[in-house]
Coordinates of C-alpha atoms in Angstrom, one line a residue:
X1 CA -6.0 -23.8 20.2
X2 CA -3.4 -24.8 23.0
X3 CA 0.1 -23.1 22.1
X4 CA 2.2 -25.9 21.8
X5 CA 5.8 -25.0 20.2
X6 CA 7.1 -26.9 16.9
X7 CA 10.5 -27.4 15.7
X8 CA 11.3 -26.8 11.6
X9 CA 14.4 -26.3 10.1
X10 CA 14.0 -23.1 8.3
X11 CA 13.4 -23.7 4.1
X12 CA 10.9 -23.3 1.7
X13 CA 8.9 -26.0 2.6
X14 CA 8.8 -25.1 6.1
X15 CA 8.2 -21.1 6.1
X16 CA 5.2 -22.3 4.1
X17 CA 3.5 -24.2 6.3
X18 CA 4.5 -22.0 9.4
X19 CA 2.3 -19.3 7.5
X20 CA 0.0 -21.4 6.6
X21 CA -0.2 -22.3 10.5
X22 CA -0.6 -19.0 11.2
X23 CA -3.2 -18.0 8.4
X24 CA -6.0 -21.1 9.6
X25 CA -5.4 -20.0 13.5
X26 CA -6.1 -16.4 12.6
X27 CA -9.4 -17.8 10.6
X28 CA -10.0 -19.8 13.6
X29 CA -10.2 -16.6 15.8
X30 CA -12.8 -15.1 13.4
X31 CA -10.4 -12.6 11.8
X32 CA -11.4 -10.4 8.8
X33 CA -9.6 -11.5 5.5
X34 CA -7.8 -9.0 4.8
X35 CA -5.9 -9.0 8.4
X36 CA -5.5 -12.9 7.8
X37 CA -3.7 -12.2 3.9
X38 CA -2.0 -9.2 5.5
X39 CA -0.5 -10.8 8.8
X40 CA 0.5 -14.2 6.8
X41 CA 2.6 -11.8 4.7
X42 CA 4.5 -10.5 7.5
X43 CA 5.3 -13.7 8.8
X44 CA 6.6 -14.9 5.8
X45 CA 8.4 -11.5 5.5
X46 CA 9.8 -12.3 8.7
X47 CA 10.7 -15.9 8.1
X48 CA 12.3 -15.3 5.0
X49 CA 14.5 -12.6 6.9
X50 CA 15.9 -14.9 9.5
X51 CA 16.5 -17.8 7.0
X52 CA 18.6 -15.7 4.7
X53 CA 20.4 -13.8 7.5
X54 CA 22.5 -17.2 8.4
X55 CA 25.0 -18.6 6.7
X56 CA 24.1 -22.5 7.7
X57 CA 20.3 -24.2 8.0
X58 CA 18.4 -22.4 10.9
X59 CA 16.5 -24.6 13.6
X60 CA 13.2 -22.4 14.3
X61 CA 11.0 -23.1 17.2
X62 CA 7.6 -21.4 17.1
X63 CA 4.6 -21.1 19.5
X64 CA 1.2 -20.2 18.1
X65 CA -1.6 -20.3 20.2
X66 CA -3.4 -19.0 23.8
X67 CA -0.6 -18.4 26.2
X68 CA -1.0 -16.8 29.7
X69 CA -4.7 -15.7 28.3
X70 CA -3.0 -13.8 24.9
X71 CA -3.0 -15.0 21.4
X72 CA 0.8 -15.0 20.4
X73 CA 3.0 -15.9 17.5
X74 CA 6.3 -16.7 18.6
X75 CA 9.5 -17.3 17.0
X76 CA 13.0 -18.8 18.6
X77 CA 16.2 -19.5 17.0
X78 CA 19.8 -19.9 18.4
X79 CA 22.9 -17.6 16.9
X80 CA 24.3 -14.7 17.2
X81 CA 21.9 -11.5 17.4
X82 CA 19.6 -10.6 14.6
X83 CA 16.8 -8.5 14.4
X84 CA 14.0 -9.0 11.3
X85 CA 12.1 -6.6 12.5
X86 CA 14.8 -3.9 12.3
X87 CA 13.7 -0.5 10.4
X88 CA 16.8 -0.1 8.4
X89 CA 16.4 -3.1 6.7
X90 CA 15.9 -3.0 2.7
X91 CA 12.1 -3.4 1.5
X92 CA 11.0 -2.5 5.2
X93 CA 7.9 -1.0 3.8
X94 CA 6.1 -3.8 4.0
X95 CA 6.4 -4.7 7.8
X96 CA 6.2 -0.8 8.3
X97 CA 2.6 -1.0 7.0
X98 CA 1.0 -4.2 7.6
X99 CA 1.0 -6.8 10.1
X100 CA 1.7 -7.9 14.2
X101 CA 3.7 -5.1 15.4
X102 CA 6.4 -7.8 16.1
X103 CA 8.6 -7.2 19.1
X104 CA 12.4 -9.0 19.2
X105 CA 14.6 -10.1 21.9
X106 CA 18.2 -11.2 22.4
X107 CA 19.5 -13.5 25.6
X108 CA 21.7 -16.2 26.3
X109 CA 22.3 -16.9 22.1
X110 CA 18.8 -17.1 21.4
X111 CA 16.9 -14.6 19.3
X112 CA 12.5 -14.4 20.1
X113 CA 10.0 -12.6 17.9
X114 CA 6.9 -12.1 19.7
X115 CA 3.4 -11.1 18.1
X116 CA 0.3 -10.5 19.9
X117 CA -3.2 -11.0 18.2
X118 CA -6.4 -9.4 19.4
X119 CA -8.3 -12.5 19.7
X120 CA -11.5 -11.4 19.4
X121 CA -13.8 -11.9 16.5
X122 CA -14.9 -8.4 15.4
X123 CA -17.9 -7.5 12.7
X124 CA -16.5 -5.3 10.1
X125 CA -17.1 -2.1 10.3
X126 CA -19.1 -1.7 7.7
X127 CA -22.0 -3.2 9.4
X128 CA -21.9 -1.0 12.3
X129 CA -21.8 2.1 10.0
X130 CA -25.1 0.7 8.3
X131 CA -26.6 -0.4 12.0
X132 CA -25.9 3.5 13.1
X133 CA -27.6 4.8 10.0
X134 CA -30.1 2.7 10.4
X135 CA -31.1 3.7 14.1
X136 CA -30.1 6.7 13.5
X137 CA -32.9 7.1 10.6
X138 CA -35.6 5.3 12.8
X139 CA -34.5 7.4 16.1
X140 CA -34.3 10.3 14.2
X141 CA -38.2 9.9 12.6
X142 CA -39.8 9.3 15.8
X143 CA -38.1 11.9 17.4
X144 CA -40.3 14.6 14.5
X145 CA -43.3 13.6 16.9
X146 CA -41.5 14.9 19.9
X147 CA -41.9 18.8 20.5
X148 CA -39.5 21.0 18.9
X149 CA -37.7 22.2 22.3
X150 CA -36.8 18.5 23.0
X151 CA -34.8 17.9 19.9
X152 CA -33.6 21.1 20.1
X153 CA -32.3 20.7 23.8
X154 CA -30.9 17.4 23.1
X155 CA -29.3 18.6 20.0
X156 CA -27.5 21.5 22.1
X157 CA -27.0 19.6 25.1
X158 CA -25.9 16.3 23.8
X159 CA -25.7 15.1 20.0
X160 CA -23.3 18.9 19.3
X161 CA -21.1 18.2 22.2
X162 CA -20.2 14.5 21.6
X163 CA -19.8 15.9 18.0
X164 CA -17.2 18.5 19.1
X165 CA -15.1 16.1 21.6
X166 CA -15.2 13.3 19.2
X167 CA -13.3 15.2 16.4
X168 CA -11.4 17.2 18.9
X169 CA -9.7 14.2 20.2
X170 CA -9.3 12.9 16.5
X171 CA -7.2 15.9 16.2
X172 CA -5.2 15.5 19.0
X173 CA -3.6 12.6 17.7
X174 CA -4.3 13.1 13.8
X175 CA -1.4 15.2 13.0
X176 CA 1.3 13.7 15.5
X177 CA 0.5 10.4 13.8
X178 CA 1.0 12.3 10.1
X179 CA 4.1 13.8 10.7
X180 CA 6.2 10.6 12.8
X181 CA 4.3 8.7 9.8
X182 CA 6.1 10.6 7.2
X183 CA 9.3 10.5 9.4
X184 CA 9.2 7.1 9.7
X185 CA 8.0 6.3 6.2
X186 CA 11.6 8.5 5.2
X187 CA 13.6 6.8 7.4
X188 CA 12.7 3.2 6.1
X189 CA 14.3 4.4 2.7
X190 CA 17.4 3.2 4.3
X191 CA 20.3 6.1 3.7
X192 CA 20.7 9.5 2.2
X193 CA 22.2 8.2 -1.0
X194 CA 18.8 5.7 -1.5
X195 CA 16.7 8.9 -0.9
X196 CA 18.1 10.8 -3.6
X197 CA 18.2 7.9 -5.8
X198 CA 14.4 6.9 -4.8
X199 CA 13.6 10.4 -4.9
X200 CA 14.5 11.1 -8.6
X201 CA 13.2 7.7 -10.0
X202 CA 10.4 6.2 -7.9
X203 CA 9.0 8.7 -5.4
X204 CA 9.1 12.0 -7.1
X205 CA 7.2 10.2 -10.2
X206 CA 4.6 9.0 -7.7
X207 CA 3.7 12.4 -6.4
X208 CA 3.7 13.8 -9.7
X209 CA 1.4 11.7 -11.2
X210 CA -0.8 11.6 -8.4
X211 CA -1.4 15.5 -8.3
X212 CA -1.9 15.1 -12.2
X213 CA -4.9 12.8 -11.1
X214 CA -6.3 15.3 -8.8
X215 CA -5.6 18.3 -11.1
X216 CA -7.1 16.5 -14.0
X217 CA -10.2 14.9 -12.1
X218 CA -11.1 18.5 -11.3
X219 CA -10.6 20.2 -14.5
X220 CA -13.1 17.3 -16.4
X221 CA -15.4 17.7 -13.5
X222 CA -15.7 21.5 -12.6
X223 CA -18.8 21.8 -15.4
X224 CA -20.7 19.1 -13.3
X225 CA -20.4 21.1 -10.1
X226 CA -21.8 24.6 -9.4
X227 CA -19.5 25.9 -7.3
X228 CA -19.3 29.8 -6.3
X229 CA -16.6 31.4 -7.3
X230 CA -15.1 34.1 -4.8
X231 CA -11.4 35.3 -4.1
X232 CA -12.1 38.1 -7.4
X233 CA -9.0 40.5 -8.0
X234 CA -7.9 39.8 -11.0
X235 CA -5.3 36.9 -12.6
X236 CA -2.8 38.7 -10.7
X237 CA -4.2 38.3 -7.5
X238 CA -4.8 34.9 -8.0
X239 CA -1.5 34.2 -8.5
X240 CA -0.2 36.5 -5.6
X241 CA -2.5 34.1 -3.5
X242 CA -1.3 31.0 -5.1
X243 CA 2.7 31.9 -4.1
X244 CA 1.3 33.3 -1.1
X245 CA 0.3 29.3 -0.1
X246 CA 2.8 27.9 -1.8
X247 CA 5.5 29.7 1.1
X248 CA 2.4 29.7 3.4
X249 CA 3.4 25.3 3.5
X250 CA 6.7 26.3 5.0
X251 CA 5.9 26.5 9.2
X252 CA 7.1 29.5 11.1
X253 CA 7.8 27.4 13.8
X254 CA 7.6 23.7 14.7
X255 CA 4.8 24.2 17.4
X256 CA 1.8 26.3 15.0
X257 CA 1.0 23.6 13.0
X258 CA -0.1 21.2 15.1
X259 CA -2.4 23.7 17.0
X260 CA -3.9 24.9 14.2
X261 CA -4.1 21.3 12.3
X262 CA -2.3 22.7 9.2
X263 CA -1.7 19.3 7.2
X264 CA 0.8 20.6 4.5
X265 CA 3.1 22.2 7.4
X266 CA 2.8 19.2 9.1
X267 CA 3.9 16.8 6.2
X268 CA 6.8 19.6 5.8
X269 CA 7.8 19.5 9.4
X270 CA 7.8 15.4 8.6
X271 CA 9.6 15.2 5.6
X272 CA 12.6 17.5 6.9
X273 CA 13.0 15.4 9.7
X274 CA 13.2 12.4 8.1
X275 CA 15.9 13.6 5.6
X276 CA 17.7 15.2 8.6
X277 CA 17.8 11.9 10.2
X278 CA 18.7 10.1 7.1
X279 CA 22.0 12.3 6.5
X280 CA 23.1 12.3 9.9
X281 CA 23.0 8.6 10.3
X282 CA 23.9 6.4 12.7
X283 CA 24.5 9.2 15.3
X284 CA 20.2 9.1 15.8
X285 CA 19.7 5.8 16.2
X286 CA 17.8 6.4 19.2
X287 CA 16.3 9.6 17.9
X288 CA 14.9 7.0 15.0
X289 CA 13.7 4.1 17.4
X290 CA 11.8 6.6 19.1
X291 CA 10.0 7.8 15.8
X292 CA 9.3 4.5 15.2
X293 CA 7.4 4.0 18.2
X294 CA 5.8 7.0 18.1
X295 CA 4.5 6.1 14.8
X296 CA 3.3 2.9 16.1
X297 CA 1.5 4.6 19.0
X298 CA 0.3 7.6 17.0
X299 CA -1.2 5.2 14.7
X300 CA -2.8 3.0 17.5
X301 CA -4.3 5.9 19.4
X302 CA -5.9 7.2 16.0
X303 CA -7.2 4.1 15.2
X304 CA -8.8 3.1 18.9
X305 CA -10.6 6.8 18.4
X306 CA -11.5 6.0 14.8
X307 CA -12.9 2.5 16.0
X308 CA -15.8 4.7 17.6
X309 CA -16.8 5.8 14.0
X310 CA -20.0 3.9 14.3
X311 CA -21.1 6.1 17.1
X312 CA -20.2 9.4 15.9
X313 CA -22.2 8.2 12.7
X314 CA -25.2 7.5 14.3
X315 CA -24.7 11.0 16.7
X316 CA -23.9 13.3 13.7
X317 CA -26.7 11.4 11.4
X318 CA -29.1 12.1 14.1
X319 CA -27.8 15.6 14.6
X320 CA -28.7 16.3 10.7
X321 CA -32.1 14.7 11.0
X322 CA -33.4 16.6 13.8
X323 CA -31.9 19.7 12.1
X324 CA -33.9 19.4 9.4
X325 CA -30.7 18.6 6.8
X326 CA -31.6 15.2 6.0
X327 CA -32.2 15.5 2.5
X328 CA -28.9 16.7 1.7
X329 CA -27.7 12.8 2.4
X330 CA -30.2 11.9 -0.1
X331 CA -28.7 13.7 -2.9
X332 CA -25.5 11.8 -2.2
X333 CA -26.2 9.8 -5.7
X334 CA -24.9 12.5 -7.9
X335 CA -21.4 13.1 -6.2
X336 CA -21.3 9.1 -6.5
X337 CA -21.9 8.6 -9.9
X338 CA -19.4 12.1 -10.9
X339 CA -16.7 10.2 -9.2
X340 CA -17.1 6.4 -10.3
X341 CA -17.4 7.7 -13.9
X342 CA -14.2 10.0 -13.7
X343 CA -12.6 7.5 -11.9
X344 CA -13.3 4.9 -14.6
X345 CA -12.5 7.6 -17.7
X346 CA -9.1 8.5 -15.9
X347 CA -8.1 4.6 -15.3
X348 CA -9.0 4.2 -19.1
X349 CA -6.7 6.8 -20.1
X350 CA -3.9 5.5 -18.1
X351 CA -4.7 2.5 -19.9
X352 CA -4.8 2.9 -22.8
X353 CA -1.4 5.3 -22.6
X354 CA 0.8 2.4 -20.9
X355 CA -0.5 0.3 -23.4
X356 CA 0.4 2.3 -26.1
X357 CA 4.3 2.7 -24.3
X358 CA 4.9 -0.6 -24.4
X359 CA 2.7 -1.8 -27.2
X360 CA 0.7 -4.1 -26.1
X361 CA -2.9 -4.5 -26.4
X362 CA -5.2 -3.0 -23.9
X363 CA -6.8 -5.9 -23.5
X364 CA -4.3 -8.1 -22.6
X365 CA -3.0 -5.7 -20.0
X366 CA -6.6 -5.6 -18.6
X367 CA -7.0 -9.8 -18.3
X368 CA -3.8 -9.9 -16.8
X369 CA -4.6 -7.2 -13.9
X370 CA -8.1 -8.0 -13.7
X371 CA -7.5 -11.3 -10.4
X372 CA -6.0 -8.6 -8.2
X373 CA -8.6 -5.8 -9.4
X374 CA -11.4 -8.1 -8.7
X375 CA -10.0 -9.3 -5.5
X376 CA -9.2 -5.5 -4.1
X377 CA -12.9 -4.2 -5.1
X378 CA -14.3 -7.0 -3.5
X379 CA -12.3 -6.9 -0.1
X380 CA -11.4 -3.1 0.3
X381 CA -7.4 -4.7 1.3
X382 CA -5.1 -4.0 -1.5
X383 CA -2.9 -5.9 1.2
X384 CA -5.6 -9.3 0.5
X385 CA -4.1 -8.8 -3.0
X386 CA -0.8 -8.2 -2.5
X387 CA 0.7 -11.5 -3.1
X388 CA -1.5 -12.1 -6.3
X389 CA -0.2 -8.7 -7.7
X390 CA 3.3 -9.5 -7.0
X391 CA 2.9 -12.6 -9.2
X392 CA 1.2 -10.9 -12.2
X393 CA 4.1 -8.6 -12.2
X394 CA 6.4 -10.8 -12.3
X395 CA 4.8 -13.6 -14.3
X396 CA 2.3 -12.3 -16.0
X397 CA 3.9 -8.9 -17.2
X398 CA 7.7 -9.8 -17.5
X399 CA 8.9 -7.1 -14.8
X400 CA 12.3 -8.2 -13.3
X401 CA 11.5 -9.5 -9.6
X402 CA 13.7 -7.4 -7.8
X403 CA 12.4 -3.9 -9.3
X404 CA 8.6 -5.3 -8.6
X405 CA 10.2 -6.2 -4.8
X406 CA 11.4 -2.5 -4.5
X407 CA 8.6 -0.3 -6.3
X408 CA 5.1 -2.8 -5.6
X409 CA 5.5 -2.5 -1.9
X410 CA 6.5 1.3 -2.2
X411 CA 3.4 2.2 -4.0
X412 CA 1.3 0.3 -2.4
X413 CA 1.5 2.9 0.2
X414 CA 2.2 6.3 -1.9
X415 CA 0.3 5.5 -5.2
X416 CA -2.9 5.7 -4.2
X417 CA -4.5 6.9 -7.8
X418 CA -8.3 6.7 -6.8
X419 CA -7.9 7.8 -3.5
X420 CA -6.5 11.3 -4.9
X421 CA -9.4 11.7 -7.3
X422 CA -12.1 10.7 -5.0
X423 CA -10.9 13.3 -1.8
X424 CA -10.4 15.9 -4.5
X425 CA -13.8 15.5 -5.9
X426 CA -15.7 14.5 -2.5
X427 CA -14.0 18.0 -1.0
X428 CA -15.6 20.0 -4.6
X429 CA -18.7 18.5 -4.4
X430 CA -19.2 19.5 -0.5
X431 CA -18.0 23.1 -1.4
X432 CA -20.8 23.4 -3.3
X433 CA -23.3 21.8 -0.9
X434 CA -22.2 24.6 1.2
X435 CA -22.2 27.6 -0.9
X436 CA -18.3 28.2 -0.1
X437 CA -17.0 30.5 -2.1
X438 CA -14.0 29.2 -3.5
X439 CA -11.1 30.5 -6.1
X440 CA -8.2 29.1 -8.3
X441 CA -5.9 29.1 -5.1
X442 CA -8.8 27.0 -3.9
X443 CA -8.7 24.5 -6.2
X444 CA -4.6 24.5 -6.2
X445 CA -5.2 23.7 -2.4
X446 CA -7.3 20.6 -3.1
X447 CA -5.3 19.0 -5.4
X448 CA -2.6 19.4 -3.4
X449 CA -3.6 18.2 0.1
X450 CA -5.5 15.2 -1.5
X451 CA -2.3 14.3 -2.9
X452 CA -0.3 14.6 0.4
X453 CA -2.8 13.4 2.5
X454 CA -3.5 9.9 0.1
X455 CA 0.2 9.4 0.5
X456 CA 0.7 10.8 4.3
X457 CA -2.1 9.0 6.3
X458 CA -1.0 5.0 6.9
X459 CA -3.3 2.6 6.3
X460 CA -5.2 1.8 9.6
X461 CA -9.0 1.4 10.1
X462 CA -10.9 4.0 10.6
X463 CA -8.2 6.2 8.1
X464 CA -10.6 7.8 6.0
X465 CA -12.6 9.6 8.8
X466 CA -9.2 10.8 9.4
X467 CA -8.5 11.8 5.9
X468 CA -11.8 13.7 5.4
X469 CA -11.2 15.5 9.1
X470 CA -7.6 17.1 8.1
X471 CA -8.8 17.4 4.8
X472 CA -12.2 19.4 5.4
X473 CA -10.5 21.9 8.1
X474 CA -7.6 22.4 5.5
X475 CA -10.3 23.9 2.7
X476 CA -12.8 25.1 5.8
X477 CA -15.4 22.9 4.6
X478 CA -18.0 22.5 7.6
X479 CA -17.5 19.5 10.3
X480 CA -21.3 18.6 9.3
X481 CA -20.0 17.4 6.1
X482 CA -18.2 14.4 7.7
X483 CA -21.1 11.9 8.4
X484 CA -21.7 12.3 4.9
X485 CA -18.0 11.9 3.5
X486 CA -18.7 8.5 5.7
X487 CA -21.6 7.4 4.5
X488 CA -19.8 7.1 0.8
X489 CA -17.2 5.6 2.3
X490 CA -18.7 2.7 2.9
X491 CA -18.9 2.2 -1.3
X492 CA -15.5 4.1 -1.8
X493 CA -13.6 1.9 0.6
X494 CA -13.9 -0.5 -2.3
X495 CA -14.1 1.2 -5.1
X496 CA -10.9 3.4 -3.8
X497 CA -8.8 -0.2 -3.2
X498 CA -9.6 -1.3 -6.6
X499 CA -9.0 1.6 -8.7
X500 CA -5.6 1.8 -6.9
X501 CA -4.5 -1.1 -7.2
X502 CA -5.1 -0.9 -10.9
X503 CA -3.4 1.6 -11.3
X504 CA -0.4 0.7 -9.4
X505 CA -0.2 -2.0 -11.9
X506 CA 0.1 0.4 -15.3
X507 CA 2.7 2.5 -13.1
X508 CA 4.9 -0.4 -12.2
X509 CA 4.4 -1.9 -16.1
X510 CA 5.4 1.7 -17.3
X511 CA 8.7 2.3 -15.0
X512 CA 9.5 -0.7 -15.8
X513 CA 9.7 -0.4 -19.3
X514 CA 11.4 3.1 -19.0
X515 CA 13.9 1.4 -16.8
X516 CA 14.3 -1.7 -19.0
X517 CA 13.5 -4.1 -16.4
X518 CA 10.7 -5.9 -18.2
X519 CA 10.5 -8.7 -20.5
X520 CA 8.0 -7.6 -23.6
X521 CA 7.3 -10.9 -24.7
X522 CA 6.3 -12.1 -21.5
X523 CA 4.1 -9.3 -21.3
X524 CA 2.6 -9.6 -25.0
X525 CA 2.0 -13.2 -24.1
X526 CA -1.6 -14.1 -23.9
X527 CA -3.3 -14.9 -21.2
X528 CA -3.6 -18.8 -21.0

């Protein structure tokens, strides 16, 4: 498609059509659906910005298409100076999460958005995953004919080296991009006075519920795992070694951390930035562009390592094959099965307990949510369902737009409900496959970092390679176990957006109604 510019003057009609523009050239390209749902909404995001920052009509000009061999999006309007894409803005969460990585530009009275697209039709990566398995299993069975010292030569010169690099340089990057994350993710809050307010109402609420989940997925589970039990001494050495991590979180200095990968100091070292930031205001502007961008580059980096995951698949795969540890991946039904059926018990409880808040029936609840469940287990992109949740909350349930606005897009990122449960049981289950002993504090330290970590780590591809890395050195489960926290990824991805998504839903329908911003008859309506 030849970029060719457009004029519209900037309403309803036309920001729909501009997305709409944008969504068939991003099919065009061969994009994956959920990048095509999720960039679509940052347009209109953006669009929406600009027309509502002027007091009179704005004349847009925009340029989609191949220019100067890129894909761009480009957007030009006259006026003073204006920037959509600006941090500080209210509701920034979703353009901090999703989208182009749009870049803005002031001269002569005209404003430009730029957006770059990649261009190039990718297979997901779900079918390179299941490509390296594959090789790696037939690779891996004619390599048993080859003599022992070949295998064993290649292991030690090769297929344990590329391991060791590959996660190394994970590292590098992984806990930079968690802590400018969380920095970031505080700053776009907006002000101190909106953190404490957030804080007491939305955010805190989140995090609570979420370790909840963790702690309550491993209490119903622990009798379906056999799991050995170390760290003896007593109940009152347990709970000498539970403070003793609870002040081990604080850092001793900003630089330990990150060279020993400790997640929990890092989110610390994250979150105190952030609120510095916030309550010294305007005097860090440039202190907070530069998070920003660091955020941005952080979260690049990671993800250009993470888009070699197929590789270090089929290199770690192989690695356990010729080690003679295959059958462990074999057993990988059990640990399956554990978590969808807690996963489905816990969703019913919430359930049934929102329904029984606002009293409604179950039922209803579950028609209602079920479009943007279905849509989220079947595309892995709780960003694909995005709009179509927005809409059930506000239609279908009776919630008042602006609270849906404020709290959808907020948990989107931070309420990640089946994501908690699944690294907390994922990280039991390989405790036992390794005979590590483990103790209370153990389990405190699970629950935890699976809560941190689902809210900490942004959404990029590749993130839950990164999840399982931090994760697994944080309760010194063994780097082998990674290639098989991958391989149930691949059915988790789904599963995970799906279950969250879900329960998003009963969390918004529940603040709501504690905060009086829903409409009951609306939300005892049937479903038509």
């Amino acid at each position: 498609m030849k970029a060719e510019w457009k004029e519209y003057d900037l309403d309803a009609m036309a920001i729909e059509d501009i997305s709409g523009e944008v969504q068939a050239y991003l099919v065009e390209l061969g994009e994956i659906s959920r990048n095509v749902q999720a960039n679509r909404l940052a347009v209109e995001e953006l669009l929406l910005r600009i027309r509502d920052a002027y007091d009179k009509p704005v004349k847009l000009r925009v340029l989609i298409g191949r220019s100067f061999g890129r894909h761009v999006i480009q957007l030009s309007y006259t006026g003073s100076a204006y920037d959509p894409t600006d941090s500080e803005q209210e509701n920034n969460t979703i353009l901090e999460t999703i989208g182009l990585s749009p870049m803005w530009g002031y001269r002569k009275n005209t404003n430009t958005v730029s957006m770059t697209i990649s261009g190039r039709a990718k297979r997901g990566r779900i079918f390179w995953i299941l490509l390296a398995i594959l090789l790696a299993g037939i690779i891996g069975y004619v390599g048993t004919f080859l003599p022992d010292g070949f295998r064993q030569t290649a292991d030690e010169s090769i297929l344990s080296p590329l391991i060791t690099c590959f996660l190394g340089l994970l590292s590098t990057f992984a806990g930079f991009m968690i802590a400018l994350t969380i920095t970031s993710g505080v700053l776009g809050v907006g002000d101190s006075s909106s953190l404490s307010r957030i804080g007491k109402n939305v955010i805190l609420r989140f995090f609570l519920i979420s370790l909840l989940t963790a702690t309550v997925a491993l209490v119903i589970t622990y009798p379906l795992f056999h799991v050995v039990m170390g760290d003896g001494g007593g109940e009152s050495f347990q709970l000498k070694s539970i403070l003793a991590m609870f002040f081990d979180i604080i850092p001793n200095n900003p630089v330990d951390p990150f060279m020993s990968g400790n997640s929990l100091q890092i989110i610390v070292i994250g979150i105190f930035v952030g609120v510095g930031l916030l309550a010294l205001g305007e005097r860090t502007k440039v202190i907070r562009d530069f998070v920003k961008e660091g955020a941005s580059l952080t979260q690049w980096l990671t993800s250009t390592v993470c888009s070699l995951v197929p590789l270090f698949v089929f290199v770690a795969l192989l690695h356990q094959i010729w080690g003679g540890n295959a059958g462990v991946l074999l057993s990988l039904w059990r640990p399956v099965l554990i978590i969808l059926g807690a996963s489905v018990l816990w969703i019913t409880v919430l359930l049934l307990y929102t329904a029984f808040r606002v009293k409604c029936s179950p039922l209803l609840i579950l028609k209602k949510i079920l479009p943007a469940f279905i849509i989220g287990i079947t595309t892995g992109s709780s960003m694909t369902a995005f709009t179509t949740s927005i809409d059930i909350c506000r239609d279908k349930m009776g919630i008042d737009e602006s609270y849906v606005r404020f709290t959808y897009p907020m948990g989107n990122v931070m309420y990640m409900q089946g994501t908690v449960m699944y690294l907390s049981l994922i990280s039991v289950y390989f405790a036992e496959t390794y005979d590590l002993k483990v103790g209370l504090m153990w389990f405190v330290m699970t629950a935890l970092t699976s809560t941190l970590l689902a809210i900490a780590v942004p959404p990029i591809p590749g993130a839950g390679l990164t999840l399982f890395t931090i994760l697994f050195s944080q309760l010194g489960i063994p780097k082998d176990a990674l290639v098989m926290a991958v391989a149930m990824d691949i059915v988790f991805d789904f599963v995970d957006t799906g279950f969250n998504i879900f329960a998003l839903h009963l969390e918004v329908i529940g603040g709501a109604h504690a905060m009086k911003q829903i409409d009951h008859e609306i939300l005892r309506k049937p479903v038509g």
